[in-house]
Short mmCIF file of C-alpha atoms in Angstrom, two decimals:
data_model
loop_
_atom_site.label_atom_id
_atom_site.label_comp_id
_atom_site.label_asym_id
_atom_site.label_seq_id
_atom_site.Cartn_x
_atom_site.Cartn_y
_atom_site.Cartn_z
CA MET A 26 109.37 97.49 147.56
CA ASP A 27 109.58 100.00 144.89
CA GLU A 28 107.17 99.09 142.33
CA LEU A 29 109.61 97.10 138.84
CA VAL A 30 109.47 98.76 135.37
CA GLU A 31 110.61 97.64 132.12
CA ARG A 32 113.44 99.89 131.15
CA VAL A 33 113.25 100.87 127.37
CA ASP A 34 115.16 102.75 124.89
CA GLY A 35 114.37 105.34 121.98
CA GLN A 36 111.80 102.45 120.28
CA ASP A 37 110.35 101.36 122.87
CA ARG A 38 111.70 98.53 122.78
CA VAL A 39 112.27 96.50 126.45
CA LEU A 40 116.06 96.45 127.23
CA GLY A 41 115.21 95.19 130.84
CA VAL A 42 113.93 94.96 134.48
CA VAL A 43 114.97 97.39 137.09
CA SER A 44 113.01 99.63 139.75
CA ARG A 45 110.83 102.57 139.29
CA ARG A 46 113.26 104.34 141.76
CA GLU A 47 116.08 103.57 139.45
CA ALA A 48 114.95 104.55 136.35
CA ILE A 49 113.82 107.71 137.88
CA ARG A 50 117.64 108.35 139.59
CA GLU A 51 118.91 107.84 136.11
CA GLY A 52 117.18 108.98 133.94
CA TRP A 53 116.96 105.47 132.47
CA LEU A 54 113.35 105.22 130.07
CA HIS A 55 109.74 102.90 131.39
CA ARG A 56 106.74 103.42 129.83
CA VAL A 57 104.20 105.67 132.13
CA ALA A 58 100.20 105.13 130.95
CA VAL A 59 97.56 107.76 131.80
CA THR A 60 93.87 108.61 130.96
CA VAL A 61 92.12 111.71 129.85
CA CYS A 62 88.81 110.54 131.51
CA ARG A 63 85.60 112.50 129.77
CA ASP A 64 82.14 112.03 131.36
CA ASP A 65 79.53 111.07 128.74
CA ARG A 66 78.86 115.41 128.27
CA GLY A 67 82.58 116.10 127.62
CA ARG A 68 83.54 117.29 131.07
CA ILE A 69 87.69 116.11 132.36
CA LEU A 70 87.80 114.44 135.66
CA VAL A 71 90.94 116.67 137.70
CA HIS A 72 91.82 115.57 140.86
CA ARG A 73 94.24 116.81 142.99
CA ARG A 74 96.95 114.46 144.28
CA SER A 75 96.72 113.96 148.43
CA GLU A 76 100.12 115.24 150.51
CA GLN A 77 101.02 111.12 151.11
CA VAL A 78 101.88 110.48 148.04
CA SER A 79 105.23 110.41 147.14
CA ARG A 80 105.28 112.06 143.97
CA PHE A 81 104.28 115.43 143.21
CA PRO A 82 101.98 115.73 146.46
CA GLY A 83 99.70 117.97 146.69
CA LEU A 84 99.45 119.06 142.98
CA TYR A 85 96.39 118.88 140.14
CA GLU A 86 96.34 116.18 137.07
CA VAL A 87 94.71 116.14 133.98
CA GLU A 88 94.57 113.01 133.63
CA VAL A 89 95.14 109.58 135.25
CA GLY A 90 97.26 107.40 135.69
CA GLY A 91 101.07 105.99 136.90
CA ALA A 92 104.04 103.21 135.15
CA ALA A 93 103.41 99.79 133.72
CA ASN A 94 104.05 96.91 135.56
CA VAL A 95 106.34 94.92 134.04
CA GLY A 96 104.37 93.10 130.84
CA GLU A 97 102.06 95.03 131.36
CA SER A 98 100.72 96.77 128.23
CA TYR A 99 99.53 100.63 127.55
CA GLU A 100 96.25 100.36 127.65
CA GLN A 101 96.15 97.95 131.11
CA ALA A 102 98.12 99.87 132.50
CA ALA A 103 95.13 103.14 131.77
CA ALA A 104 92.69 100.65 133.24
CA ARG A 105 94.37 98.97 136.18
CA GLU A 106 95.51 102.50 137.93
CA LEU A 107 91.36 104.16 136.68
CA ALA A 108 90.47 101.14 139.06
CA GLU A 109 92.70 101.44 141.58
CA GLU A 110 93.03 105.63 141.65
CA MET A 111 89.51 106.96 141.01
CA GLY A 112 87.38 103.02 141.56
CA ILE A 113 86.53 103.48 137.26
CA ARG A 114 86.05 100.71 134.93
CA ALA A 115 86.61 101.47 131.89
CA LEU A 116 88.90 100.47 128.72
CA PRO A 117 90.48 103.61 127.63
CA ARG A 118 91.25 104.37 124.59
CA LEU A 119 95.22 104.00 123.45
CA LEU A 120 95.56 107.68 121.45
CA PHE A 121 99.97 108.14 121.17
CA THR A 122 103.16 108.37 122.35
CA PHE A 123 105.91 110.57 123.05
CA ILE A 124 108.85 111.13 125.18
CA ASN A 125 107.83 112.75 127.81
CA ARG A 126 110.58 114.92 129.12
CA SER A 127 109.13 116.64 131.70
CA GLY A 128 108.27 114.65 134.67
CA LEU A 129 111.25 113.29 137.30
CA SER A 130 112.50 111.51 134.76
CA PRO A 131 112.31 110.73 131.07
CA HIS A 132 109.78 108.10 129.98
CA TRP A 133 108.27 106.84 127.27
CA LEU A 134 103.72 108.53 128.36
CA GLY A 135 100.63 106.53 127.05
CA VAL A 136 98.20 108.56 126.03
CA HIS A 137 94.77 107.54 126.62
CA GLU A 138 91.09 108.46 126.86
CA ALA A 139 87.89 106.82 127.98
CA VAL A 140 84.25 107.72 128.57
CA GLY A 141 83.55 107.41 132.97
CA PRO A 142 81.13 107.28 134.75
CA ASP A 143 79.82 110.76 136.60
CA ALA A 144 80.16 108.58 140.18
CA VAL A 145 83.70 108.60 141.01
CA VAL A 146 85.25 106.79 144.09
CA PRO A 147 88.64 107.70 144.95
CA ASP A 148 91.15 106.42 146.14
CA PRO A 149 91.50 108.39 149.15
CA ASP A 150 95.16 107.25 149.82
CA GLU A 151 95.70 108.93 146.69
CA VAL A 152 93.65 111.00 145.68
CA ALA A 153 92.40 114.64 148.21
CA TRP A 154 89.74 115.83 145.30
CA HIS A 155 88.64 115.57 142.03
CA GLY A 156 85.87 117.32 140.17
CA TRP A 157 84.66 118.03 135.99
CA LEU A 158 85.22 120.38 134.95
CA THR A 159 85.06 121.92 130.92
CA GLU A 160 87.59 122.73 128.83
CA PRO A 161 87.22 126.68 129.46
CA GLU A 162 86.65 125.66 133.08
CA LEU A 163 89.77 123.42 132.98
CA GLY A 164 91.92 126.34 130.86
CA SER A 165 91.18 128.32 133.45
CA ALA A 166 92.66 126.34 136.25
CA LEU A 167 95.35 125.03 134.16
CA LEU A 168 96.85 129.22 134.40
CA GLU A 169 95.62 129.15 138.01
CA TRP A 170 96.34 126.41 139.71
CA ARG A 171 99.81 123.92 140.50
CA PHE A 172 99.50 120.82 138.14
CA THR A 173 101.87 118.27 137.53
CA PRO A 174 104.20 119.14 134.56
CA ASP A 175 103.03 115.93 133.39
CA SER A 176 99.34 117.17 132.89
CA HIS A 177 100.42 120.22 131.24
CA GLU A 178 102.40 118.63 128.49
CA ALA A 179 99.85 115.68 127.96
CA PHE A 180 97.00 117.46 128.19
CA SER A 181 98.14 119.68 125.14
CA ARG A 182 99.31 117.10 122.99
CA TYR A 183 95.87 115.83 124.12
CA LEU A 184 93.85 118.57 122.17
CA ALA A 185 96.24 118.73 119.11
CA PHE A 186 95.49 114.96 118.46
CA ARG A 187 91.85 115.31 118.49
CA SER A 188 91.79 118.81 117.01
CA ALA A 189 93.44 117.08 114.02
CA GLN A 190 90.89 114.13 114.01
CA PRO A 191 88.42 114.31 111.16
#
């Protein structure tokens, strides 16, 4: 069964409930929550999606996340996705939201940050590989590896957000 999401407008107000497949097909805005996960040394968790996933199989990602379920806040969705995909129990902090047009369809993207443990237990159905990269290593990887469209957009905005903080 296809997951249900809230269709939202340009101000992120709920218009109704639709299937995610329908939202993508029709180009309707809906909510997606992602987390940039760092370890206590500042390295960033990067992973490669399994070949079995329906969206962007085999591509790398800088963030962990997915669609927000009906009635779920960005923070709740981010925490759920971290636990489901990486086995990380953390409380992601929402940094900002924006309308992302670089994925399969336009969506509101809530970008979070969390500090995760070195020991990650990814779901093998979702994640084929994971590792912790320094920012310079990640910068090189973004140029050399095939990443999801959301990764480039979300991570560049994440870095801009962090550099603007006092």
